[in-house]
CSV table of C-alpha atoms in Angstrom, one decimal:
chain,number,residue,atom,x,y,z
X,48,MET,CA,0.0,0.0,0.0
X,49,PHE,CA,2.8,2.4,0.9
X,50,PHE,CA,4.6,2.0,-2.4
X,51,TYR,CA,1.4,2.4,-4.5
X,52,ASN,CA,0.4,5.5,-2.6
X,53,TYR,CA,3.9,7.0,-3.1
X,54,ILE,CA,4.1,6.2,-6.8
X,55,LYS,CA,0.6,7.6,-7.3
X,56,TYR,CA,1.7,10.8,-5.5
X,57,ARG,CA,4.9,11.2,-7.5
X,58,VAL,CA,3.1,10.7,-10.8
X,59,GLU,CA,0.5,13.3,-9.9
X,60,LEU,CA,3.1,15.7,-8.6
X,61,ARG,CA,5.1,15.3,-11.9
X,62,LYS,CA,2.0,16.2,-13.9
X,63,GLN,CA,1.4,19.3,-11.7
X,64,LYS,CA,5.1,20.3,-12.1
X,65,LYS,CA,4.9,19.9,-15.9
X,66,ASP,CA,1.7,22.0,-16.0
X,67,ALA,CA,3.4,24.7,-13.8
X,68,LYS,CA,6.4,24.9,-16.2
X,69,GLU,CA,4.0,25.3,-19.1
X,70,LEU,CA,2.2,28.0,-17.3
X,71,GLU,CA,5.5,29.8,-16.6
X,72,LYS,CA,6.3,29.8,-20.3
X,73,LYS,CA,3.0,31.6,-21.0
X,74,ALA,CA,3.8,34.5,-18.7
X,75,PRO,CA,2.7,37.8,-20.2
X,76,PRO,CA,5.3,40.5,-20.8
X,77,ASP,CA,6.1,42.7,-17.9
X,78,CYS,CA,4.8,46.0,-19.3
X,79,GLU,CA,2.2,48.5,-18.3
X,80,GLN,CA,-0.2,47.5,-21.0
X,81,ALA,CA,-0.2,43.9,-19.8
X,82,HIS,CA,-1.0,45.1,-16.3
X,83,GLU,CA,-3.8,47.4,-17.4
X,84,SER,CA,-5.4,44.8,-19.7
X,85,GLY,CA,-5.6,42.3,-16.8
X,86,GLN,CA,-3.3,39.7,-18.3
X,87,TRP,CA,-1.1,39.8,-15.2
X,88,ALA,CA,-4.1,39.3,-12.9
X,89,ASP,CA,-5.3,36.3,-14.9
X,90,TYR,CA,-1.7,34.9,-14.9
X,91,MET,CA,-1.4,35.3,-11.1
X,92,GLU,CA,-4.8,33.7,-10.6
X,93,LYS,CA,-3.6,30.7,-12.7
X,94,ILE,CA,-0.4,30.5,-10.6
X,95,GLU,CA,-2.4,30.5,-7.4
X,96,LEU,CA,-4.6,27.7,-8.8
X,97,SER,CA,-1.5,25.7,-9.7
X,98,ASP,CA,-0.2,26.2,-6.1
X,99,GLN,CA,-3.5,25.1,-4.7
X,100,TRP,CA,-3.4,22.0,-6.9
X,101,ARG,CA,0.0,21.1,-5.6
X,102,SER,CA,-1.1,21.6,-2.0
X,103,LEU,CA,-4.1,19.4,-2.7
X,104,LEU,CA,-1.9,16.6,-4.0
X,105,ILE,CA,0.4,16.8,-1.0
X,106,THR,CA,-2.6,16.9,1.4
X,107,GLN,CA,-4.2,13.9,-0.2
X,108,TYR,CA,-0.9,11.9,0.0
X,109,LEU,CA,-0.4,12.8,3.6
X,110,GLU,CA,-4.0,12.0,4.5
X,111,ARG,CA,-3.7,8.5,2.8
X,112,GLU,CA,-0.4,7.9,4.7
X,113,ALA,CA,-1.9,9.0,8.0
X,114,ASP,CA,-5.0,6.8,7.4
X,115,SER,CA,-2.9,3.8,6.7
X,116,LEU,CA,-0.8,4.4,9.8
X,117,GLY,CA,-3.8,5.2,12.0
X,118,VAL,CA,-2.6,8.7,12.8
X,119,LEU,CA,-5.3,11.2,13.7
X,120,LEU,CA,-5.4,14.3,11.5
X,121,PRO,CA,-6.1,17.8,12.9
X,122,SER,CA,-9.6,19.2,12.6
X,123,ARG,CA,-10.4,20.8,9.3
X,124,SER,CA,-12.1,23.6,11.1
X,125,ASP,CA,-8.7,24.8,12.3
X,126,THR,CA,-8.1,27.8,10.0
X,127,GLU,CA,-4.4,27.9,10.9
X,128,LEU,CA,-3.8,24.4,9.5
X,129,TYR,CA,-6.3,24.1,6.7
X,130,ALA,CA,-7.6,26.3,3.9
X,131,ARG,CA,-10.4,25.6,1.5
X,132,VAL,CA,-10.5,26.0,-2.3
X,133,ALA,CA,-13.0,28.5,-3.6
X,134,TRP,CA,-16.2,27.1,-5.1
X,135,ASP,CA,-15.5,28.9,-8.4
X,136,ASP,CA,-12.1,27.1,-8.7
X,137,HIS,CA,-13.3,23.6,-7.6
X,138,PRO,CA,-17.0,22.6,-7.1
X,139,ASP,CA,-16.1,20.2,-4.3
X,140,GLU,CA,-14.4,22.9,-2.3
X,141,PRO,CA,-11.7,20.5,-0.9
X,142,TYR,CA,-9.6,21.4,2.1
X,143,TYR,CA,-5.8,21.5,1.7
X,144,LEU,CA,-3.1,21.8,4.4
X,145,LEU,CA,-1.3,25.1,4.9
X,146,PRO,CA,2.5,25.0,5.7
X,147,ALA,CA,1.8,24.8,9.4
X,148,GLY,CA,-0.6,22.0,8.9
X,149,LEU,CA,1.8,20.1,6.6
X,150,LYS,CA,4.4,20.3,9.4
X,151,VAL,CA,2.0,18.9,12.0
X,152,VAL,CA,0.8,16.0,9.9
X,153,ARG,CA,4.3,15.2,8.6
X,154,ASP,CA,5.7,15.1,12.1
X,155,ALA,CA,2.9,12.8,13.3
X,156,VAL,CA,3.4,10.4,10.3
X,157,ARG,CA,7.2,10.4,10.9
X,158,GLU,CA,6.7,9.7,14.6
X,159,GLU,CA,4.4,6.8,13.9
X,160,ARG,CA,6.8,5.3,11.3
X,161,LYS,CA,9.7,5.7,13.7
X,162,HIS,CA,7.7,3.9,16.4
X,163,ARG,CA,6.9,1.0,14.1
X,164,ARG,CA,10.5,0.7,13.0
X,165,GLU,CA,11.7,0.7,16.6
X,166,PHE,CA,9.1,-2.0,17.5
X,167,TRP,CA,10.2,-4.3,14.7
X,168,GLY,CA,13.9,-3.5,15.3
X,169,PHE,CA,13.6,-4.6,18.9
X,170,TRP,CA,12.1,-8.0,18.0
X,171,ILE,CA,14.5,-8.6,15.1
X,172,ALA,CA,17.5,-7.8,17.4
X,173,SER,CA,16.0,-10.1,20.1
X,174,PHE,CA,15.6,-13.0,17.7
X,175,THR,CA,19.1,-12.5,16.3
X,176,GLY,CA,20.6,-12.5,19.7
X,177,LEU,CA,18.6,-15.6,20.7
X,178,GLY,CA,19.9,-17.3,17.6
X,179,GLY,CA,23.4,-16.4,18.5
X,180,VAL,CA,23.0,-17.8,22.0
X,181,ILE,CA,21.6,-21.1,20.6
X,182,ILE,CA,24.4,-21.4,18.1
X,183,GLY,CA,27.0,-20.7,20.9
X,184,VAL,CA,25.5,-23.3,23.2
X,185,LEU,CA,25.4,-25.9,20.4
X,186,SER,CA,29.0,-25.2,19.5
X,187,LEU,CA,30.1,-25.9,23.1
X,188,TRP,CA,28.0,-29.1,23.4
X,189,PRO,CA,30.2,-32.1,23.9
X,190,LYS,CA,30.5,-34.3,20.9
């Protein structure tokens, strides 16, 4: 599950990055006429939508990771951690994590992964040590 989630995330992120590069190539000229005609305002709105798309991808990835690890996510009503996409931009109005929210969720996911690694590391080291003791006793056994 972990690898599928990660591969899906990387593919979606690559698509977003490609789209963002294409958007940068279509930047209007930096002149007064472009500012007055509204080309720059449209361009900046598209840049903001691209950033929101990237944030949505990261949020979805972290939510899937947290769900698979059993980590509780912060409340979506917390405006310091979550923001919402405007209805005009996306009819579902999904929530996405702000930088402070990303830090909270990433830290929680990392902590849970660390806990699970340490748990299995303890048992693997215990069985390895037990195996060494058994081999040592068998090597000293009289023939």
